[in-house]
Short mmCIF file of C-alpha atoms and ligand atoms in Angstrom, two decimals:
data_model
loop_
_atom_site.label_atom_id
_atom_site.label_comp_id
_atom_site.label_asym_id
_atom_site.label_seq_id
_atom_site.Cartn_x
_atom_site.Cartn_y
_atom_site.Cartn_z
CA LEU A 1 0.08 -0.11 -0.06
CA LEU A 2 1.04 3.40 -0.89
CA THR A 3 3.79 2.64 -2.77
CA GLY A 4 2.82 5.87 -4.90
CA VAL A 5 5.39 7.20 -2.30
CA GLY A 6 8.43 5.89 -4.39
CA PHE A 7 10.61 4.54 -1.61
CA VAL A 8 8.91 1.17 -1.08
CA ILE A 9 12.34 -1.03 -1.86
CA TYR A 10 15.44 0.20 -2.34
CA ASP A 11 17.59 -2.69 -2.09
CA GLY A 12 18.02 -3.04 -5.80
CA TYR A 13 21.28 -1.51 -5.80
CA THR A 14 23.79 -1.93 -8.85
CA ASP A 15 27.13 -1.64 -8.91
CA ARG A 16 28.85 0.93 -10.77
CA ASN A 17 31.29 0.12 -13.26
CA PRO A 18 34.79 0.65 -11.72
CA GLU A 19 36.52 2.19 -14.96
CA GLU A 20 34.05 4.93 -15.47
CA GLN A 21 35.26 8.47 -15.94
CA PHE A 22 35.23 10.80 -12.85
CA ALA A 23 35.81 13.88 -15.28
CA PRO A 24 33.20 15.13 -17.24
CA ASP A 25 32.33 13.27 -20.34
CA PRO A 26 32.52 16.30 -23.23
CA THR A 27 29.92 14.20 -25.43
CA LYS A 28 27.33 14.75 -22.63
CA LYS A 29 24.92 17.39 -21.51
CA THR A 30 25.35 18.48 -17.82
CA LEU A 31 22.30 18.04 -15.93
CA VAL A 32 22.15 19.74 -12.68
CA VAL A 33 20.05 19.02 -9.74
CA LEU A 34 19.22 21.07 -7.19
CA GLY A 35 17.85 19.83 -3.87
CA THR A 36 18.13 16.60 -1.99
CA GLY A 37 14.48 16.42 -0.79
CA TRP A 38 11.73 14.18 -1.83
CA GLY A 39 11.11 14.92 -5.62
CA SER A 40 15.14 15.29 -6.23
CA VAL A 41 16.42 11.90 -4.31
CA ALA A 42 13.14 10.31 -6.28
CA PHE A 43 14.42 11.41 -9.55
CA LEU A 44 18.15 10.82 -8.83
CA LYS A 45 17.07 7.20 -7.87
CA LYS A 46 15.06 6.58 -11.09
CA LEU A 47 17.66 8.43 -13.52
CA ASP A 48 19.97 6.36 -15.51
CA THR A 49 23.35 8.58 -14.71
CA SER A 50 25.26 7.08 -17.50
CA ASN A 51 23.21 9.26 -19.97
CA TYR A 52 24.55 12.78 -18.69
CA ASN A 53 26.81 14.65 -16.46
CA VAL A 54 25.01 14.65 -13.21
CA ILE A 55 25.82 17.39 -10.60
CA VAL A 56 23.86 17.37 -7.51
CA ILE A 57 23.86 20.58 -5.36
CA SER A 58 22.02 20.98 -2.12
CA PRO A 59 22.92 22.51 1.28
CA ARG A 60 21.96 19.05 2.92
CA ASN A 61 23.81 16.13 2.30
CA TYR A 62 21.28 13.65 3.39
CA PHE A 63 17.90 12.70 2.27
CA LEU A 64 15.33 13.34 5.25
CA PHE A 65 12.29 11.21 5.77
CA THR A 66 10.19 14.00 6.63
CA PRO A 67 7.11 11.93 7.82
CA LEU A 68 8.66 10.62 10.90
CA LEU A 69 10.17 14.18 12.02
CA PRO A 70 7.86 14.99 14.89
CA SER A 71 8.66 11.47 16.45
CA CYS A 72 12.44 12.81 16.41
CA THR A 73 11.31 15.69 18.79
CA THR A 74 10.47 13.60 21.82
CA GLY A 75 13.05 10.92 21.18
CA ASN A 76 11.03 8.43 20.04
CA ILE A 77 13.09 7.96 16.48
CA GLU A 78 16.44 9.18 16.69
CA HIS A 79 17.29 11.78 14.23
CA ARG A 80 19.92 9.76 12.09
CA SER A 81 17.72 6.59 11.58
CA ILE A 82 15.69 8.81 8.92
CA MET A 83 18.60 10.40 7.46
CA GLU A 84 20.21 8.60 4.40
CA PRO A 85 23.63 10.03 3.16
CA VAL A 86 23.05 11.46 -0.70
CA ARG A 87 26.62 10.17 -1.48
CA GLN A 88 25.23 6.65 -0.49
CA ILE A 89 22.96 7.00 -2.84
CA LEU A 90 24.59 8.19 -5.59
CA ARG A 91 27.34 5.53 -4.63
CA HIS A 92 25.06 3.06 -6.18
CA LYS A 93 24.08 4.70 -9.26
CA LYS A 94 25.25 3.19 -12.55
CA ALA A 95 27.55 6.29 -13.51
CA HIS A 96 29.40 8.92 -11.25
CA ALA A 97 27.27 11.34 -10.38
CA LYS A 98 29.02 14.68 -8.56
CA PHE A 99 27.66 16.13 -5.30
CA TYR A 100 28.34 19.55 -3.86
CA GLU A 101 27.06 20.30 -0.36
CA ALA A 102 26.21 24.37 -0.90
CA GLU A 103 23.46 26.61 -1.21
CA ALA A 104 22.19 27.44 -4.66
CA THR A 105 21.84 31.16 -4.41
CA ARG A 106 21.02 31.93 -7.83
CA VAL A 107 20.00 30.51 -11.04
CA ASP A 108 21.06 33.05 -14.23
CA VAL A 109 18.48 32.05 -16.69
CA GLU A 110 20.51 33.68 -19.73
CA LYS A 111 24.08 32.40 -18.76
CA LYS A 112 22.70 29.06 -17.77
CA VAL A 113 24.75 29.23 -14.68
CA ILE A 114 23.69 28.48 -11.16
CA LYS A 115 25.59 30.52 -8.16
CA ILE A 116 26.52 28.49 -5.30
CA THR A 117 27.34 28.94 -1.84
CA ASP A 118 29.28 26.72 0.40
CA ASN A 119 27.34 27.25 3.88
CA SER A 120 29.58 24.74 6.08
CA ASP A 121 30.90 26.39 9.24
CA ILE A 122 34.55 25.64 7.96
CA LYS A 123 35.50 27.58 5.03
CA GLY A 124 37.93 27.09 2.20
CA LYS A 125 39.62 29.23 0.42
CA VAL A 126 36.86 29.17 -2.52
CA HIS A 127 33.42 29.19 -1.00
CA GLU A 128 31.39 30.67 -3.69
CA THR A 129 31.32 29.85 -7.59
CA GLU A 130 29.49 29.09 -10.48
CA VAL A 131 28.40 25.58 -11.91
CA PRO A 132 27.29 26.10 -15.44
CA TYR A 133 24.30 23.71 -17.02
CA ASP A 134 22.75 22.26 -20.01
CA MET A 135 19.40 20.80 -18.27
CA LEU A 136 18.29 22.19 -14.67
CA VAL A 137 15.86 20.15 -12.57
CA VAL A 138 14.98 22.60 -9.52
CA GLY A 139 13.72 20.76 -6.50
CA VAL A 140 14.72 22.96 -3.44
CA GLY A 141 11.22 22.77 -2.02
CA ALA A 142 9.90 25.54 0.19
CA GLU A 143 10.78 27.51 3.55
CA ASN A 144 8.31 27.85 6.76
CA ALA A 145 5.70 30.55 6.11
CA THR A 146 5.35 33.18 9.06
CA PHE A 147 3.11 35.69 6.95
CA GLY A 148 5.18 38.42 8.41
CA ILE A 149 3.63 38.09 11.88
CA PRO A 150 5.83 39.69 14.31
CA GLY A 151 8.30 37.83 16.57
CA VAL A 152 7.65 34.39 14.82
CA ARG A 153 11.13 33.83 13.43
CA GLU A 154 12.78 34.92 16.69
CA HIS A 155 10.84 33.07 19.27
CA SER A 156 9.44 30.22 17.59
CA CYS A 157 10.71 26.68 16.53
CA PHE A 158 10.02 25.28 13.03
CA LEU A 159 9.61 21.48 12.33
CA LYS A 160 10.81 21.33 8.94
CA GLU A 161 14.79 20.08 9.01
CA ILE A 162 16.60 17.82 11.58
CA ARG A 163 17.90 20.56 13.60
CA ASP A 164 14.23 22.20 14.11
CA ALA A 165 13.56 18.87 15.81
CA GLN A 166 16.68 18.71 17.85
CA ALA A 167 16.03 22.13 18.92
CA ILE A 168 12.27 21.15 20.16
CA ARG A 169 13.33 18.35 21.71
CA THR A 170 16.11 20.39 23.56
CA LYS A 171 13.73 22.99 24.45
CA ILE A 172 10.70 20.48 25.68
CA MET A 173 13.34 19.28 28.08
CA ASP A 174 14.76 22.93 28.98
CA CYS A 175 11.33 24.04 29.61
CA VAL A 176 10.82 20.69 32.10
CA GLU A 177 13.93 21.30 33.88
CA THR A 178 13.35 24.90 34.52
CA ALA A 179 9.68 24.35 35.57
CA ALA A 180 11.03 21.78 38.68
CA PHE A 181 13.65 24.35 39.32
CA LYS A 182 13.50 25.07 43.10
CA ASP A 183 11.17 27.72 44.18
CA GLN A 184 9.65 28.28 40.74
CA ALA A 185 6.26 30.15 40.78
CA PRO A 186 3.24 28.27 39.89
CA GLU A 187 2.45 30.72 37.22
CA GLU A 188 5.72 30.57 36.03
CA VAL A 189 5.51 26.47 36.12
CA ASP A 190 2.29 26.74 34.23
CA ARG A 191 3.53 29.05 31.75
CA LEU A 192 6.69 26.91 31.03
CA LEU A 193 4.90 23.76 30.95
CA HIS A 194 2.44 25.17 28.16
CA MET A 195 3.36 23.93 25.07
CA VAL A 196 1.61 25.74 22.03
CA VAL A 197 1.57 24.36 18.51
CA VAL A 198 0.35 26.85 15.68
CA GLY A 199 -1.29 25.17 12.64
CA GLY A 200 -3.76 22.39 12.37
CA GLY A 201 -2.18 20.72 9.22
CA PRO A 202 -0.65 17.19 9.70
CA THR A 203 2.50 18.63 11.12
CA GLY A 204 0.81 20.62 14.13
CA VAL A 205 -1.29 17.54 14.76
CA GLU A 206 1.37 14.96 14.68
CA PHE A 207 3.78 16.83 16.83
CA ALA A 208 1.02 17.61 19.36
CA GLY A 209 -0.05 14.01 19.75
CA GLU A 210 3.62 13.23 19.87
CA LEU A 211 4.54 15.59 22.66
CA ARG A 212 1.34 14.31 24.82
CA ASP A 213 2.59 10.70 24.53
CA PHE A 214 5.99 11.73 25.74
CA PHE A 215 4.29 13.44 28.71
CA ASP A 216 1.87 10.69 29.64
CA ASP A 217 4.40 7.85 29.00
CA ASP A 218 7.86 9.52 30.33
CA ILE A 219 7.53 12.70 32.16
CA GLN A 220 4.65 12.05 34.27
CA LYS A 221 6.66 8.58 35.55
CA LEU A 222 10.28 10.45 35.90
CA ILE A 223 9.09 14.15 37.60
CA PRO A 224 5.60 13.07 38.90
CA ASP A 225 5.27 16.44 40.96
CA ILE A 226 4.86 19.01 37.95
CA ALA A 227 3.25 16.69 35.40
CA PRO A 228 -0.43 17.60 36.12
CA ARG A 229 0.60 21.32 34.74
CA PHE A 230 1.48 20.03 31.62
CA LYS A 231 -0.76 21.64 28.83
CA VAL A 232 -0.64 21.10 25.03
CA THR A 233 -2.89 23.80 22.93
CA LEU A 234 -3.49 23.45 19.09
CA ILE A 235 -4.06 26.94 17.72
CA GLU A 236 -5.74 27.21 13.82
CA ALA A 237 -7.05 29.88 11.98
CA LEU A 238 -9.55 27.72 10.41
CA PRO A 239 -12.93 26.36 12.13
CA ASN A 240 -11.30 23.00 11.97
CA VAL A 241 -7.99 21.15 11.99
CA LEU A 242 -6.50 18.49 9.01
CA PRO A 243 -8.62 20.33 6.58
CA MET A 244 -7.36 17.64 3.77
CA PHE A 245 -9.28 14.93 5.71
CA SER A 246 -13.08 13.53 5.45
CA LYS A 247 -15.47 15.18 7.93
CA GLN A 248 -15.69 12.04 9.95
CA LEU A 249 -11.96 11.71 10.80
CA ILE A 250 -11.72 15.57 11.69
CA ASP A 251 -14.11 14.78 14.11
CA TYR A 252 -12.58 11.39 15.16
CA THR A 253 -9.27 13.47 15.74
CA GLU A 254 -10.51 16.26 17.57
CA SER A 255 -12.61 14.09 20.08
CA THR A 256 -9.40 12.13 20.44
CA PHE A 257 -7.50 15.49 21.21
CA LYS A 258 -9.95 16.31 23.99
CA GLU A 259 -9.46 12.87 25.74
CA GLU A 260 -5.90 13.54 25.46
CA HIS A 261 -5.96 16.81 27.03
CA ILE A 262 -4.94 18.47 23.98
CA ASN A 263 -6.96 22.11 24.14
CA ILE A 264 -8.03 22.98 20.22
CA LEU A 265 -8.47 26.63 19.41
CA THR A 266 -9.85 26.93 16.30
CA LYS A 267 -10.96 30.32 14.51
CA THR A 268 -8.16 31.62 16.14
CA MET A 269 -5.68 33.83 14.15
CA VAL A 270 -2.14 34.29 15.74
CA LYS A 271 -1.35 38.05 14.89
CA LYS A 272 2.04 38.04 17.08
CA VAL A 273 4.19 36.56 19.08
CA THR A 274 6.62 37.56 22.01
CA ASP A 275 9.34 35.73 23.89
CA ARG A 276 6.43 34.61 26.47
CA THR A 277 3.45 35.14 24.74
CA VAL A 278 1.40 34.36 21.82
CA GLU A 279 -1.29 36.96 20.90
CA ALA A 280 -4.14 35.78 18.85
CA GLU A 281 -7.61 36.92 17.51
CA ILE A 282 -10.86 34.60 18.36
CA THR A 283 -13.64 34.66 15.95
CA GLY A 284 -17.02 33.93 18.24
CA PRO A 285 -19.87 31.80 17.02
CA ASP A 286 -21.62 35.34 16.52
CA GLY A 287 -18.70 36.14 14.42
CA LYS A 288 -17.14 38.74 16.87
CA LYS A 289 -13.72 39.08 17.36
CA SER A 290 -11.71 39.11 20.78
CA SER A 291 -8.07 39.05 21.50
CA ILE A 292 -6.13 36.74 23.89
CA THR A 293 -2.70 36.55 25.10
CA ILE A 294 -1.66 33.05 25.74
CA PRO A 295 1.40 32.46 27.82
CA TYR A 296 3.52 29.73 26.71
CA GLY A 297 7.11 27.99 27.22
CA LEU A 298 7.52 26.32 24.19
CA LEU A 299 6.12 27.61 20.66
CA VAL A 300 5.95 25.48 17.65
CA TRP A 301 5.06 26.99 14.55
CA ALA A 302 3.61 24.64 11.62
CA THR A 303 1.60 27.04 9.42
CA GLY A 304 2.53 25.57 6.37
CA ASN A 305 5.16 26.58 3.33
CA THR A 306 6.38 29.56 1.28
CA LEU A 307 8.75 30.09 -1.78
CA ARG A 308 12.41 30.16 -0.94
CA PRO A 309 14.43 33.26 -2.31
CA ILE A 310 15.97 31.45 -5.02
CA VAL A 311 12.64 30.29 -6.46
CA LYS A 312 11.26 34.04 -6.44
CA ASP A 313 14.57 35.08 -8.16
CA LEU A 314 14.19 32.41 -10.69
CA MET A 315 10.37 33.16 -11.36
CA ALA A 316 11.19 37.03 -11.80
CA GLN A 317 13.44 36.13 -14.58
CA ILE A 318 11.12 34.60 -16.62
CA PRO A 319 8.26 36.95 -17.91
CA ALA A 320 5.91 33.63 -18.09
CA GLN A 321 5.99 33.32 -14.49
CA LYS A 322 4.63 36.43 -13.34
CA ASP A 323 1.15 35.53 -12.95
CA SER A 324 2.21 32.46 -10.52
CA ARG A 325 2.08 33.31 -6.87
CA ARG A 326 2.74 29.80 -5.43
CA GLY A 327 5.87 28.50 -7.00
CA LEU A 328 7.23 27.43 -10.49
CA ALA A 329 4.36 27.33 -12.96
CA VAL A 330 5.38 23.79 -14.80
CA ASN A 331 3.68 22.07 -17.65
CA GLU A 332 2.37 18.55 -17.88
CA TYR A 333 6.08 17.43 -18.43
CA LEU A 334 7.53 19.43 -15.31
CA VAL A 335 8.96 21.67 -17.53
CA VAL A 336 9.24 25.32 -15.79
CA GLN A 337 7.05 27.09 -18.34
CA GLY A 338 8.48 30.04 -20.38
CA SER A 339 12.23 28.82 -19.70
CA ARG A 340 14.51 27.15 -21.33
CA ASP A 341 16.04 23.51 -20.13
CA ILE A 342 14.47 23.94 -16.78
CA TRP A 343 12.27 21.55 -14.72
CA ALA A 344 10.93 21.67 -11.54
CA VAL A 345 9.75 18.76 -8.91
CA GLY A 346 8.08 19.04 -5.61
CA ASP A 347 6.93 21.88 -3.30
CA CYS A 348 8.88 24.71 -5.21
CA ALA A 349 6.70 23.71 -8.64
CA VAL A 350 3.06 24.56 -8.97
CA ALA A 351 1.50 21.48 -11.02
CA GLY A 352 -1.77 21.82 -9.75
CA TYR A 353 -1.66 19.45 -6.94
CA ALA A 354 -1.12 19.94 -2.50
CA PRO A 355 2.49 20.24 -2.11
CA THR A 356 2.84 16.91 -0.36
CA ALA A 357 5.81 14.18 -0.71
CA GLN A 358 3.77 12.07 -2.31
CA VAL A 359 3.34 14.36 -5.07
CA ALA A 360 7.04 15.50 -5.11
CA SER A 361 8.33 11.74 -5.19
CA GLN A 362 5.77 10.68 -7.96
CA GLU A 363 7.30 13.88 -9.97
CA GLY A 364 10.60 13.28 -9.47
CA ALA A 365 10.30 9.16 -11.09
CA PHE A 366 8.18 10.55 -13.76
CA LEU A 367 11.22 13.05 -14.74
CA ALA A 368 13.53 10.46 -14.44
CA ARG A 369 11.65 8.45 -16.77
CA LEU A 370 11.48 11.21 -19.02
CA PHE A 371 15.19 12.22 -19.01
CA ASN A 372 15.88 8.26 -19.52
CA ASN A 373 13.60 8.46 -22.90
CA MET A 374 14.95 11.44 -24.15
CA ALA A 375 18.30 10.24 -23.87
CA LYS A 376 17.27 6.78 -25.53
CA THR A 377 15.41 9.09 -28.44
CA GLN A 378 19.04 10.84 -29.12
CA ASP A 379 20.41 7.54 -29.34
CA LEU A 380 17.92 6.09 -31.45
CA GLU A 381 17.70 9.07 -33.71
CA GLN A 382 21.43 9.13 -34.20
CA LYS A 383 21.25 5.08 -35.02
CA ILE A 384 18.53 5.75 -37.67
CA HIS A 385 20.36 8.77 -39.06
CA ASP A 386 23.74 6.67 -39.18
CA LEU A 387 21.75 3.61 -40.94
CA SER A 388 19.91 5.74 -43.23
CA THR A 389 23.19 7.52 -44.48
CA GLY A 390 24.88 4.14 -45.06
CA LEU A 391 21.69 3.02 -47.32
CA ASN A 392 22.50 5.63 -49.69
CA LEU A 393 26.15 4.48 -49.90
CA LYS A 394 25.68 0.64 -49.84
CA PRO A 395 22.55 0.31 -52.30
CA GLY A 396 23.29 -3.77 -52.17
CA ASP A 397 22.14 -3.77 -48.23
CA THR A 398 18.96 -2.15 -48.30
CA ALA A 399 16.62 -5.05 -47.78
CA ALA A 400 18.03 -5.57 -44.07
CA GLU A 401 18.94 -2.17 -43.33
CA THR A 402 15.14 -0.79 -44.54
CA GLN A 403 14.08 -3.35 -42.06
CA GLU A 404 16.30 -2.30 -39.17
CA ILE A 405 15.53 1.61 -39.64
CA ALA A 406 12.01 0.66 -39.81
CA GLY A 407 12.44 -1.38 -36.32
CA LEU A 408 14.28 1.42 -34.48
CA GLU A 409 11.38 4.11 -35.89
CA LYS A 410 8.99 2.10 -33.89
CA GLN A 411 10.61 1.95 -30.95
CA LEU A 412 11.48 5.59 -31.21
CA ARG A 413 7.64 6.25 -31.45
CA ARG A 414 6.93 4.65 -28.38
CA ILE A 415 9.66 6.10 -26.44
CA LYS A 416 8.31 9.80 -27.66
CA ASP A 417 4.99 8.54 -26.62
CA ILE A 418 5.41 9.26 -23.16
CA LYS A 419 1.93 10.32 -21.35
CA PRO A 420 2.14 13.79 -19.34
CA PHE A 421 2.40 13.30 -15.70
CA HIS A 422 -0.57 12.49 -13.53
CA TYR A 423 -0.67 12.12 -9.93
CA SER A 424 -2.29 9.02 -8.44
CA HIS A 425 -3.42 9.96 -4.66
CA GLN A 426 -2.33 6.52 -2.55
CA GLY A 427 -4.04 8.44 0.66
CA SER A 428 -3.20 10.70 3.35
CA LEU A 429 -2.24 9.61 7.01
CA ALA A 430 -1.46 11.14 10.31
CA TYR A 431 -0.64 10.09 13.89
CA ILE A 432 -2.96 11.61 16.63
CA GLY A 433 -1.43 10.39 19.75
CA SER A 434 -2.23 7.73 22.42
CA GLU A 435 -1.34 5.21 19.79
CA LYS A 436 -4.14 6.20 17.18
CA ALA A 437 -3.90 7.28 13.78
CA VAL A 438 -6.21 8.45 10.72
CA ALA A 439 -6.12 7.13 7.39
CA ASP A 440 -7.75 8.43 4.04
CA VAL A 441 -6.56 6.02 1.59
CA ALA A 442 -7.61 5.45 -1.98
CA TRP A 443 -9.24 2.25 -2.42
CA LEU A 444 -10.60 0.69 -6.17
CA ASN A 445 -12.40 3.89 -7.04
CA GLY A 446 -13.16 5.37 -3.43
CA ASN A 447 -11.72 5.91 -0.82
CA VAL A 448 -11.37 4.43 2.56
CA ALA A 449 -11.58 6.54 6.29
CA SER A 450 -10.56 4.80 9.50
CA GLY A 451 -9.34 5.69 12.79
CA GLY A 452 -7.92 4.55 15.71
CA LYS A 453 -5.31 1.68 16.83
CA LEU A 454 -5.58 -0.78 14.24
CA THR A 455 -4.87 2.20 11.78
CA TYR A 456 -1.83 3.50 14.09
CA LEU A 457 -0.39 -0.45 13.08
CA PHE A 458 -1.33 0.77 9.61
CA TRP A 459 0.31 3.81 10.22
CA ARG A 460 3.36 2.31 11.60
CA SER A 461 3.68 -0.37 8.72
CA ALA A 462 3.23 2.05 5.94
CA TYR A 463 6.14 4.45 6.99
CA LEU A 464 8.41 1.49 7.82
CA SER A 465 8.04 0.58 4.45
CA MET A 466 8.28 3.85 2.91
CA CYS A 467 11.64 4.59 4.74
CA PHE A 468 14.35 4.87 2.11
CA SER A 469 16.41 1.66 2.63
CA THR A 470 16.71 -1.12 4.57
CA ARG A 471 19.04 0.78 7.31
CA ASN A 472 16.37 3.14 7.76
CA ARG A 473 13.92 0.67 8.18
CA VAL A 474 15.84 -1.16 10.93
CA LEU A 475 16.87 1.89 12.64
CA VAL A 476 13.41 3.12 13.15
CA ALA A 477 12.04 -0.35 14.35
CA LEU A 478 14.52 -0.61 16.92
CA ASP A 479 13.96 2.92 18.15
CA TRP A 480 10.24 2.28 18.51
CA ILE A 481 10.97 -0.85 20.29
CA LYS A 482 13.58 0.71 22.70
CA ALA A 483 11.42 3.64 23.57
CA LYS A 484 8.53 0.97 24.48
CA LEU A 485 11.12 -1.09 26.55
CA TYR A 486 12.90 1.49 28.26
CA GLY A 487 11.33 4.74 27.50
CA ARG A 488 12.04 8.06 25.57
CA ASP A 489 15.79 9.46 26.52
CA ILE A 490 14.86 12.64 28.28
CA SER A 491 18.74 13.69 28.29
CA ARG A 492 19.29 17.03 26.70
P1 LIG B 1 -0.61 23.32 6.32
O1 LIG B 1 -0.36 24.25 5.48
O2 LIG B 1 -1.19 22.00 6.07
O3 LIG B 1 -1.31 23.42 7.38
C1 LIG B 1 -0.86 24.74 8.24
C2 LIG B 1 -2.21 25.21 8.99
O4 LIG B 1 -1.86 26.67 9.69
C3 LIG B 1 -3.57 25.89 7.93
O5 LIG B 1 -4.51 25.07 8.56
C4 LIG B 1 -3.78 27.17 8.48
O6 LIG B 1 -4.81 27.32 8.60
C5 LIG B 1 -2.65 27.54 9.73
N1 LIG B 1 -2.66 28.67 9.83
C6 LIG B 1 -1.98 29.67 9.08
N2 LIG B 1 -1.11 30.62 9.66
C7 LIG B 1 -1.91 30.71 10.77
C8 LIG B 1 -1.67 31.50 11.89
N3 LIG B 1 -1.73 33.08 11.86
N4 LIG B 1 -2.85 31.37 13.09
C9 LIG B 1 -3.45 30.41 13.07
N5 LIG B 1 -3.20 28.97 12.22
C10 LIG B 1 -2.81 29.65 10.97
O7 LIG B 1 1.09 22.85 6.96
P2 LIG B 1 1.87 21.52 7.35
O8 LIG B 1 0.83 20.79 8.27
O9 LIG B 1 3.00 21.91 7.61
O10 LIG B 1 1.73 20.79 5.96
C11 LIG B 1 2.46 21.31 4.85
C12 LIG B 1 2.24 20.21 3.73
O11 LIG B 1 2.79 18.94 4.10
C13 LIG B 1 0.67 20.26 3.39
O12 LIG B 1 0.72 19.83 1.87
C14 LIG B 1 0.71 18.88 4.09
O13 LIG B 1 -0.51 17.87 3.56
C15 LIG B 1 1.85 18.20 3.85
N6 LIG B 1 1.70 17.09 5.32
C16 LIG B 1 1.26 15.83 5.23
C17 LIG B 1 1.64 15.41 6.15
C18 LIG B 1 0.60 13.94 6.08
O14 LIG B 1 0.13 13.43 5.18
N7 LIG B 1 1.32 13.12 6.96
C19 LIG B 1 2.45 15.63 7.31
C20 LIG B 1 3.15 16.67 7.17
C21 LIG B 1 2.89 17.66 6.14
#
């Protein structure tokens, strides 16, 4: 199930030809891939790297299995279990692909070059340079949306990258240990132990559920005196959480949260954040608006994504992109509209689908097929051309050669007949705490909605099977067993 996400089995490693060239092959085009997230990695996984000089550029030298990131914030899963080094992925490709750990800061569409900056702490003599490309695949994803709300960047934690999950894990324990400090005033204990999550999408809901589990399973046992004061509040601007799920599952999630003592504030829009409080506007049932101030110890901001500066800049260089707001508008073959030799996948591309990992990985796999086919097409066209030229020179061999040409032309037609990208939705899953999950899964021609403990087992097995490698799968399973047997590790 959910095989559409694309990483179900990753054990078909092929060994590369050891005599391969590490220097670029001047007869091949340079294909640059930006990013190492769901879209780019799905693309690289399926791409036949022997057809191009492949260069991968990303500030992150690993692929991150983001669906399990909320579990890292409480130590239920250790972060290295959901990371897969990019060089490890590239090592098993048919032909060598280069990797630069760097941030691509600008794509110059006229000169066809990419400016890159080494973003590591240790700088070499060269830390800024340019990489030319013949073909470019942009899969840089998106960044956290703050909507310009004052104080968000300074005071809240995001939940997008491994370092975010690590920062949250440290901050939770900081709040707990400070709340347990001798002679702490009761109102300060309440503030420190109030964990506020803004955004009722799947990220916010899953994090709130994991947090509650952590307190109920572990903190309660280890620091029982402060445990009763622990509180989780989820703030959502819309009338309900998880808008992409069916009504039945939304109701189930909200009632489960009530049982778990997770306070949900819907129709509540955060307007300002300070180092200790969240200021929000609540719309009452009568439509009247009122303001509230909520003190917090930890604030997690999960209100969705927005464009990265490199994407905004790229769009500004292409006149056909001027009306696109949410990202690079692509056609049904994922070509960036109005561009020359640029394709886009994942959250930075607007192809008419929600920006999810499932969409990104299907786009990446589709584009790899397209690139493999393009290379095969060129190869066949060359062969047909060579044979046709020979035909004129050697009239005696025409029968055999005409037959061969006809065969090659048939192959060519088949390859060129690649259907446009079409997303096949496999379903949505979310963990909601207390060993319960919700699932809206595509089944035959309809949808199956389910929630509860059995769905949680399904959630676990689906996520386990979707992990990138067997190594990841084993590590995640061991982390779950470890947390169950010995509890989560609360050391900072
Ligand atoms: P999201 O965009 O799904 O949800 C963000 C929520 O924040 C929205 O409901 C919005 O109304 C609310 N919001 C925005 N500004 C606010 C404010 N000022 N005050 C209060 N609420 C505010 O974001 P996400 O959960 O980070 O997900 C991002 C994307 O990734 C989505 O497409 C999602 O479907 C996908 N995703 C899926 C899963 C899953 O399927 N399990 C998990 C994580 C993410």
